[in-house]
mmCIF file of C-alpha atoms in Angstrom:
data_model
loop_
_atom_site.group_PDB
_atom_site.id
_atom_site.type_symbol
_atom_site.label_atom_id
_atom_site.label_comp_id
_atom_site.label_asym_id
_atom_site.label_seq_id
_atom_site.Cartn_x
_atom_site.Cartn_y
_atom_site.Cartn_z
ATOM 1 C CA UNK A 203 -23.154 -14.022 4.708
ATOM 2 C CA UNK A 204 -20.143 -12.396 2.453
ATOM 3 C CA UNK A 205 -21.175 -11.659 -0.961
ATOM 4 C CA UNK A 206 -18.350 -11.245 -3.159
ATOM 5 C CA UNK A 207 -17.859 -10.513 -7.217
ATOM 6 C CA UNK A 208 -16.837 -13.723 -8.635
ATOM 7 C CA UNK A 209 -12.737 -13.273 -10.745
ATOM 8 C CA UNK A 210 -13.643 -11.449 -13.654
ATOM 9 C CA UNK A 211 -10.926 -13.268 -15.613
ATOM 10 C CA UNK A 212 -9.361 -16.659 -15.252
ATOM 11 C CA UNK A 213 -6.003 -14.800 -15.694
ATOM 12 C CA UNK A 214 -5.856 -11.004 -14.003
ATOM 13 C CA UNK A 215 -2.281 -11.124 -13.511
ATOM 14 C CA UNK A 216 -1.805 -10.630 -17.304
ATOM 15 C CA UNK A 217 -0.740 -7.049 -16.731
ATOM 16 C CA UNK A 218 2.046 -4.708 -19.578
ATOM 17 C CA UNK A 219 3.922 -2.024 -17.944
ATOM 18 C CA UNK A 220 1.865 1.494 -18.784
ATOM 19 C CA UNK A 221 3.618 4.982 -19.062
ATOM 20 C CA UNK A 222 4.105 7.053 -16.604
ATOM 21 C CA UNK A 223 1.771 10.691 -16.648
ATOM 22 C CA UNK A 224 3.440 13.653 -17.466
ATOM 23 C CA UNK A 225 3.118 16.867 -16.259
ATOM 24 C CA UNK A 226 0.628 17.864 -18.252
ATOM 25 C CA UNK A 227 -2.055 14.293 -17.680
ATOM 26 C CA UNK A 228 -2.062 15.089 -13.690
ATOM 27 C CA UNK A 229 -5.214 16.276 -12.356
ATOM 28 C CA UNK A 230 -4.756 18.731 -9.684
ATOM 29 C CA UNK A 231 -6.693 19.253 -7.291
ATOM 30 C CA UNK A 232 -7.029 22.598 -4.811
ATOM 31 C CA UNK A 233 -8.579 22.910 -0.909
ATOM 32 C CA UNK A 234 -11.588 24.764 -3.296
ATOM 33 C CA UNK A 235 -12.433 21.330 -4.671
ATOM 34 C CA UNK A 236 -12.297 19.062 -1.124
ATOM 35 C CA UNK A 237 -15.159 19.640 1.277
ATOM 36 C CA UNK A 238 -15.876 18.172 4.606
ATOM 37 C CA UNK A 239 -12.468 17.071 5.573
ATOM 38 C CA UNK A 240 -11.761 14.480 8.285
ATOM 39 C CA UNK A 241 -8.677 12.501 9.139
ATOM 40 C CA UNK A 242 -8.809 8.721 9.281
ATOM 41 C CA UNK A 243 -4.789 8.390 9.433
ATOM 42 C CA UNK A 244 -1.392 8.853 10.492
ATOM 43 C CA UNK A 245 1.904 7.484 9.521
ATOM 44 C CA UNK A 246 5.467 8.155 9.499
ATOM 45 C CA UNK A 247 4.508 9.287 6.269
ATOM 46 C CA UNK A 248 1.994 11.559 6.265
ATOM 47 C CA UNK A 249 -1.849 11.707 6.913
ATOM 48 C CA UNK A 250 -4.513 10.206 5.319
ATOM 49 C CA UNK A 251 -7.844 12.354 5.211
ATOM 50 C CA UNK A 252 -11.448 11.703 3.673
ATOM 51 C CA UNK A 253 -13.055 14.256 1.794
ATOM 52 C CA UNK A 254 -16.170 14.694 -0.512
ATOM 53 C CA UNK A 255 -14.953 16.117 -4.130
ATOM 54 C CA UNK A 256 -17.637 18.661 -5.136
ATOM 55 C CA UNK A 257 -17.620 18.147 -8.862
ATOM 56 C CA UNK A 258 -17.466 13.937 -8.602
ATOM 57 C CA UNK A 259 -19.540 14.041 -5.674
ATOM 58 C CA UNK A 260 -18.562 11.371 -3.957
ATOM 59 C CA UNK A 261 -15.716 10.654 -1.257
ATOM 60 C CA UNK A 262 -11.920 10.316 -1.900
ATOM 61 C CA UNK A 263 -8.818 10.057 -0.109
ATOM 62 C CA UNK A 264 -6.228 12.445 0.434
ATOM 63 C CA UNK A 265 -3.072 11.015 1.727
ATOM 64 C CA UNK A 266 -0.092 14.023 2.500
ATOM 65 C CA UNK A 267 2.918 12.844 1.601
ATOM 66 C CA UNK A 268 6.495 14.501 2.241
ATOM 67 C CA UNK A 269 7.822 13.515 -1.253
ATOM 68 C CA UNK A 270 5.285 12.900 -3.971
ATOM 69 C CA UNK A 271 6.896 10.680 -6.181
ATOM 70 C CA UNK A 272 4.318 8.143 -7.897
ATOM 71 C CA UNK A 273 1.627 8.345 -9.484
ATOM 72 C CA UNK A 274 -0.409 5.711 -11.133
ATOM 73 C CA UNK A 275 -2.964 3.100 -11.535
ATOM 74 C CA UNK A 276 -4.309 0.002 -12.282
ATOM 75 C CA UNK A 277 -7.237 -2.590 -11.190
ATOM 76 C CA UNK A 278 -5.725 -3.918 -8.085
ATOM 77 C CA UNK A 279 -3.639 -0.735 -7.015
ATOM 78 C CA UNK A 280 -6.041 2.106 -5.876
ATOM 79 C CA UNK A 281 -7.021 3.843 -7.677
ATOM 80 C CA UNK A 282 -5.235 7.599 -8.502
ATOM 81 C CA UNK A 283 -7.267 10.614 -9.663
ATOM 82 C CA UNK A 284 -4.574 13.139 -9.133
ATOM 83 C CA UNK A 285 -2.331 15.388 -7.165
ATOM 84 C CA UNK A 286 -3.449 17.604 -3.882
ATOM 85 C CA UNK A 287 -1.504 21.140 -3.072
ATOM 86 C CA UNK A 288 -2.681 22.970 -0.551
ATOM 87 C CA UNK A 289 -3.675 23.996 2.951
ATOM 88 C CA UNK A 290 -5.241 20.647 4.993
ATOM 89 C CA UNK A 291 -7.576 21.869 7.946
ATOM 90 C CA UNK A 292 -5.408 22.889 11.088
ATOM 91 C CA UNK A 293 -2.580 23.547 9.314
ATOM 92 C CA UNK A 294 -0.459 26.409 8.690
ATOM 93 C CA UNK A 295 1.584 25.475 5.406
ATOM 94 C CA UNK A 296 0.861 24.334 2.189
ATOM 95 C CA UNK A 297 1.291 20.716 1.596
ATOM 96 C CA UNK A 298 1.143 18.049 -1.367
ATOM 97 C CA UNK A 299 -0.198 14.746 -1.696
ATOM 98 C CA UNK A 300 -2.462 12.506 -3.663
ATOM 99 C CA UNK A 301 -5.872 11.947 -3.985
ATOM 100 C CA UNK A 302 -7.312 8.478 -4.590
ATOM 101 C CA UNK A 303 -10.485 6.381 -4.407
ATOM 102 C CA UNK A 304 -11.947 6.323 -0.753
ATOM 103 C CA UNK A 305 -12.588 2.419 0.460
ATOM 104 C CA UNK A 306 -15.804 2.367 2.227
ATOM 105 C CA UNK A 307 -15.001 -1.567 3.386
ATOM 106 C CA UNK A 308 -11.754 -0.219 4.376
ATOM 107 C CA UNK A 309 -8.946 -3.100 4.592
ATOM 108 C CA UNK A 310 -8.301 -6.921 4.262
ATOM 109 C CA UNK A 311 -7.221 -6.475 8.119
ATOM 110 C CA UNK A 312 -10.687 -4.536 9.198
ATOM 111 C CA UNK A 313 -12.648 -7.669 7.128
ATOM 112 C CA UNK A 314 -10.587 -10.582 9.271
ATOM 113 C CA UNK A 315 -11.034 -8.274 12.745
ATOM 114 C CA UNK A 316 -14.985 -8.182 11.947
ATOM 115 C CA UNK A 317 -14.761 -11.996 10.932
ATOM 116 C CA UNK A 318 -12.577 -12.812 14.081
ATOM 117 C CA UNK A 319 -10.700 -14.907 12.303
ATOM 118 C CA UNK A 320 -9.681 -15.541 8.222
ATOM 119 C CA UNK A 321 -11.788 -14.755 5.325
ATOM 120 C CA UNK A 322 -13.374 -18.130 4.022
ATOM 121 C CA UNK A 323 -11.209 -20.006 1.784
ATOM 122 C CA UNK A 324 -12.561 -19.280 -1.873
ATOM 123 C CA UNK A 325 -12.611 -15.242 -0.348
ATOM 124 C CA UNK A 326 -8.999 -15.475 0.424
ATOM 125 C CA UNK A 327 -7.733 -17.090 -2.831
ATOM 126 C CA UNK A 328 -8.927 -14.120 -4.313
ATOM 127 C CA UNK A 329 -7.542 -11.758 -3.015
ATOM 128 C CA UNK A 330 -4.625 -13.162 -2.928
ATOM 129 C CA UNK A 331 -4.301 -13.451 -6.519
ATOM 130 C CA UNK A 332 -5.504 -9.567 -6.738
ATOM 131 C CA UNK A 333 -2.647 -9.129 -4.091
ATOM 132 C CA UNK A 334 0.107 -10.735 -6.145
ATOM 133 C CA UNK A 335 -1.738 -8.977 -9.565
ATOM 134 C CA UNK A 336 -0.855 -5.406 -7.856
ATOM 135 C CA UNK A 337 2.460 -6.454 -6.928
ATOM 136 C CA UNK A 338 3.332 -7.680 -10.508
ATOM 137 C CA UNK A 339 2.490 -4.305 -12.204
ATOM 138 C CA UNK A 340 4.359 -2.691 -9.438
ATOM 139 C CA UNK A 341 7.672 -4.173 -10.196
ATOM 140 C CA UNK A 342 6.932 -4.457 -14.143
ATOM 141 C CA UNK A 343 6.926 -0.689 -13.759
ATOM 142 C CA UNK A 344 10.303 -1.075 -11.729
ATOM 143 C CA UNK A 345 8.603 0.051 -8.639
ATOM 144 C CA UNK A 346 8.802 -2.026 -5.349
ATOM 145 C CA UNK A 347 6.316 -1.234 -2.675
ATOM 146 C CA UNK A 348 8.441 -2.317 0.709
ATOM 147 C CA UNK A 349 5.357 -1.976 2.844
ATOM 148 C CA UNK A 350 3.245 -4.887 1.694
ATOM 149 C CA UNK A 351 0.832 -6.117 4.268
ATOM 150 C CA UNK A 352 -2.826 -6.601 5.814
ATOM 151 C CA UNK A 353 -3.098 -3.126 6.828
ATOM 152 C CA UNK A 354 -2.372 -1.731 3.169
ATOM 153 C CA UNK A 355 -4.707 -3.763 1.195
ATOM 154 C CA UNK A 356 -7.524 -2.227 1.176
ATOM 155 C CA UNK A 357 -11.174 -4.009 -0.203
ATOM 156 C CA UNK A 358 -13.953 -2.557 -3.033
ATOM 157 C CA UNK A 359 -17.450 -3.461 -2.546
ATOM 158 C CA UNK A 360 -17.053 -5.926 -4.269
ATOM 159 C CA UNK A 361 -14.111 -7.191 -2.074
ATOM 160 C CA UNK A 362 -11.647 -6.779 -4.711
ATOM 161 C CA UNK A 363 -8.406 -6.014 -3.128
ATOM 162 C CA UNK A 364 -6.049 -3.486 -3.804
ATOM 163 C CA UNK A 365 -2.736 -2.023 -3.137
ATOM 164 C CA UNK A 366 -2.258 0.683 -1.132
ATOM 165 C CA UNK A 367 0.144 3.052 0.621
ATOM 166 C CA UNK A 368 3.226 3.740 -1.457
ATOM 167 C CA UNK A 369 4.884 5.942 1.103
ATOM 168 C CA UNK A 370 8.042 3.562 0.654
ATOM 169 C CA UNK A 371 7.361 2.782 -2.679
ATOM 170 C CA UNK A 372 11.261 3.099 -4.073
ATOM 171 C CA UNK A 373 12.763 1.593 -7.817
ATOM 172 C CA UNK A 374 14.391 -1.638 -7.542
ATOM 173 C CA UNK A 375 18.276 -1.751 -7.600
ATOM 174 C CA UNK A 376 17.677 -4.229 -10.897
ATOM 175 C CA UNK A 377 16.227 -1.453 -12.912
ATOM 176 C CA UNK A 378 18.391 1.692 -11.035
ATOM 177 C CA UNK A 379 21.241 -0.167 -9.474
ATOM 178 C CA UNK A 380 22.908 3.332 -8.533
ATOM 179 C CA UNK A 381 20.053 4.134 -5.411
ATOM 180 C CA UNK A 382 22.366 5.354 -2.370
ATOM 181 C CA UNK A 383 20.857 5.150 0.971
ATOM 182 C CA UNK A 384 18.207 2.178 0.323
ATOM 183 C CA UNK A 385 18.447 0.570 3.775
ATOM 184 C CA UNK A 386 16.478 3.252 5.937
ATOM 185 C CA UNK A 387 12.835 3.013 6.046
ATOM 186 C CA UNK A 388 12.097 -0.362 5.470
ATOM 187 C CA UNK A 389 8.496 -0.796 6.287
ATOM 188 C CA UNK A 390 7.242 -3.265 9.521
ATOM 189 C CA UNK A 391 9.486 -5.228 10.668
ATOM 190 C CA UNK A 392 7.617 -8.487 10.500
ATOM 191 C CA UNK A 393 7.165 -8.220 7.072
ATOM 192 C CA UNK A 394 10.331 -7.282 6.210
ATOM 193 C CA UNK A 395 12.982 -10.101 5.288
ATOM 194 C CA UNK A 396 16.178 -10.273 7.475
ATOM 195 C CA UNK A 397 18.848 -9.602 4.240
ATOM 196 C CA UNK A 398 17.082 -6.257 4.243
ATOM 197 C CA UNK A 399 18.992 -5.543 7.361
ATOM 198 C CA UNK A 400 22.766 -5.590 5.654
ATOM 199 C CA UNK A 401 24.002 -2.339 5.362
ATOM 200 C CA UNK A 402 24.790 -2.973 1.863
ATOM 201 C CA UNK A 403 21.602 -4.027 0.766
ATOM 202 C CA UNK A 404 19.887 -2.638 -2.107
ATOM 203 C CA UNK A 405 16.242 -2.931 -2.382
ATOM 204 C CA UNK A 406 14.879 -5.732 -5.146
ATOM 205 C CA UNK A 407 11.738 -7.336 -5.636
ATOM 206 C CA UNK A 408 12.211 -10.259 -3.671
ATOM 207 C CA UNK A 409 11.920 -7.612 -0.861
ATOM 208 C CA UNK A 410 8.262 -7.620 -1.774
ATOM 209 C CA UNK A 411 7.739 -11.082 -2.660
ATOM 210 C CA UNK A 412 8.851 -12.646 1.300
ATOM 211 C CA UNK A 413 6.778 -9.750 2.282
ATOM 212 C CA UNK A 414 3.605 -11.538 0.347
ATOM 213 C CA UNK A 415 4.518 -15.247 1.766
ATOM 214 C CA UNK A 416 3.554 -13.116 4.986
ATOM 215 C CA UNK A 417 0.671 -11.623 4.251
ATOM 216 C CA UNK A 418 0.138 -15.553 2.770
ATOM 217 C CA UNK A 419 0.174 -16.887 5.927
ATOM 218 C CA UNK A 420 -1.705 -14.229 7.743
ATOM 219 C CA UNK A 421 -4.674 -13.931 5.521
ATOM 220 C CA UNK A 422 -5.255 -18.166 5.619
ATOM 221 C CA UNK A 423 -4.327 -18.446 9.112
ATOM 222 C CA UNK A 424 -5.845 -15.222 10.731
ATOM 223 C CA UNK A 425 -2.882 -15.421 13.059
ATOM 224 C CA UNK A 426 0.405 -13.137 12.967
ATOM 225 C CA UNK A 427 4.060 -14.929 12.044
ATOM 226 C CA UNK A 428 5.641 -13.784 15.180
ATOM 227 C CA UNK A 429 4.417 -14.922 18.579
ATOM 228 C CA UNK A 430 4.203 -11.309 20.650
ATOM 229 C CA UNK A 431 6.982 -12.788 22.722
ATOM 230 C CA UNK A 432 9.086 -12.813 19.372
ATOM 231 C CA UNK A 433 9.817 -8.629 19.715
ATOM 232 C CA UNK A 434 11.675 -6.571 17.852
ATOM 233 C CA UNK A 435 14.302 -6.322 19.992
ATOM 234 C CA UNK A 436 15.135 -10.004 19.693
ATOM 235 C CA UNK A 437 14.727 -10.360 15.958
ATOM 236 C CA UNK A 438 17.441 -7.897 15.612
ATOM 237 C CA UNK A 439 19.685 -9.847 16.978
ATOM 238 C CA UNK A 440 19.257 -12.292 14.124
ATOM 239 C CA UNK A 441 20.052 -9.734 11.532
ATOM 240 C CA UNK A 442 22.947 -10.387 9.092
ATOM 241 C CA UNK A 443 24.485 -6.731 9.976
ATOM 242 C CA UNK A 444 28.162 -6.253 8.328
#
C-alpha cells in the first residue's frame, strides 16, 4: 500500500517571487568533493550523474549542462545546493553544471510504470497541485520551463513532487519581449502546443500551462494523449508554420 505525507497546507501555491543568488551565495562544488560517480542520464542537454558528497554525506545529483543559467529553489522545484566545475569521470575537459537533491523514488513516470497504471486518485490530486505550485514560482520569477512532463517530475519520500530539468528553462517574452531565436528547442513534442510551431512565436507561459493539461490527463488516465499511430511526422503537418 502507498503511504504518502498528507498537504502540509490547504494552500501551497501561495508562493512570492525570491531573488536570484549572486555570485557570491553559490556554493561550488569541485570533483574533490563528489565521490563514487555513476551516470543515471542522458539528454540533449547534458548528463545527469549520482554522486555521494563527502562533507553532507549523502547522495546528490549532478546534471552537466552546456549553459548554466538558473539557479534556484523552492519546495516543489528540486532542490539546488550549488554549482559543479570540473572533470566528470571519462572525460577529458572541464565541464559545469549543477548539483541538486538526488530522488531515491525517482519520477511520477517510474511510480505509474511500477503501479501499471495511475496513481490512486487522492495521490494524484496532490501532486498535481505540487505540479502547478512549481510551475507558479517558475513563471512568478519570469522563468518558463518548456519541458514540463511525467518524466521531469520527480517524487520525495514522501511523494511530494517536484520540478525538474530546466535544460530549456528560458524567460518569458512577457517579462523580456526582446528574446531572438525562441522557437528551437522546444521540449517533446507531445507536450508541446501547436502555436509553438510559428516561426514567430515567442515563448510565454501558456507554453507551460497546455503542457500541464497534458501531464493532467496522463497522470489520471495512465494513458499517453497521442495514440502511437499519431507520430510526429503527422502532427507536423498540423502545425500553423508561416
Amino acid at each position: 500500500m502507498l503511504k504518502f505525507d498528507p498537504p502540509t497546507s490547504p494552500h501551497p501555491a501561495g508562493l512570492s517571487p525570491p531573488s536570484l543568488p549572486t555570485n557570491n551565495q553559490i556554493n561550488m562544488f569541485d570533483d574533490d568533493s563528489l565521490l563514487d560517480w555513476m551516470e543515471i542520464g542522458k539528454g540533449g542537454f547534458g548528463s545527469v550523474y549520482k554522486a555521494r558528497h563527502n562533507k553532507m554525506g549523502h547522495d546528490v545529483a549532478i546534471k552537466i549542462l552546456h549553459d548554466v543559467r538558473w539557479l534556484f529553489s523552492c519546495k516543489f522545484v528540486l532542490r539546488v545546493y550549488g554549482m559543479y566545475k570540473g572533470i566528470p569521470p571519462y572525460k577529458t575537459v572541464k565541464q559545469e553544471g549543477i548539483v541538486m537533491e538526488f530522488m531515491t523514488r525517482g519520477s511520477i513516470m517510474d511510480l505509474c510504470k511500477n503501479l501499471r497504471g495511475p496513481p490512486p486518485f487522492p495521490l494524484a490530486c496532490r501532486l498535481i497541485q505540487d505540479v502547478a505550485s512549481g510551475m507558479r514560482f517558475l513563471h512568478l520569477m519570469g522563468i518558463l520551463h518548456r519541458d514540463l512532463k511525467m518524466p521531469n517530475v520527480m517524487l520525495s519520500e514522501g511523494l511530494h513532487a517536484k520540478l525538474a530539468d530546466f535544460g530549456l528553462c528560458t524567460m518569458s517574452a512577457t517579462c523580456c519581449p526582446s528574446n531572438e531565436g525562441e522557437t528551437e528547442n522546444l521540449g517533446t513534442l507531445k507536450y508541446t502546443p501547436p502555436e509553438a510551431y510559428d516561426i514567430n512565436y515567442k515563448p510565454v507561459r501558456s507554453f507551460d500551462v497546455y503542457s500541464f493539461a497534458i501531464f493532467l490527463w496522463v497522470i489520471l488516465s495512465g494513458e499517453e494523449p497521442f495514440p502511437s499511430e499519431f507520430n510526429q511526422f503527422s502532427y507536423y503537418q498540423y502545425m500553423p508554420l508561416k
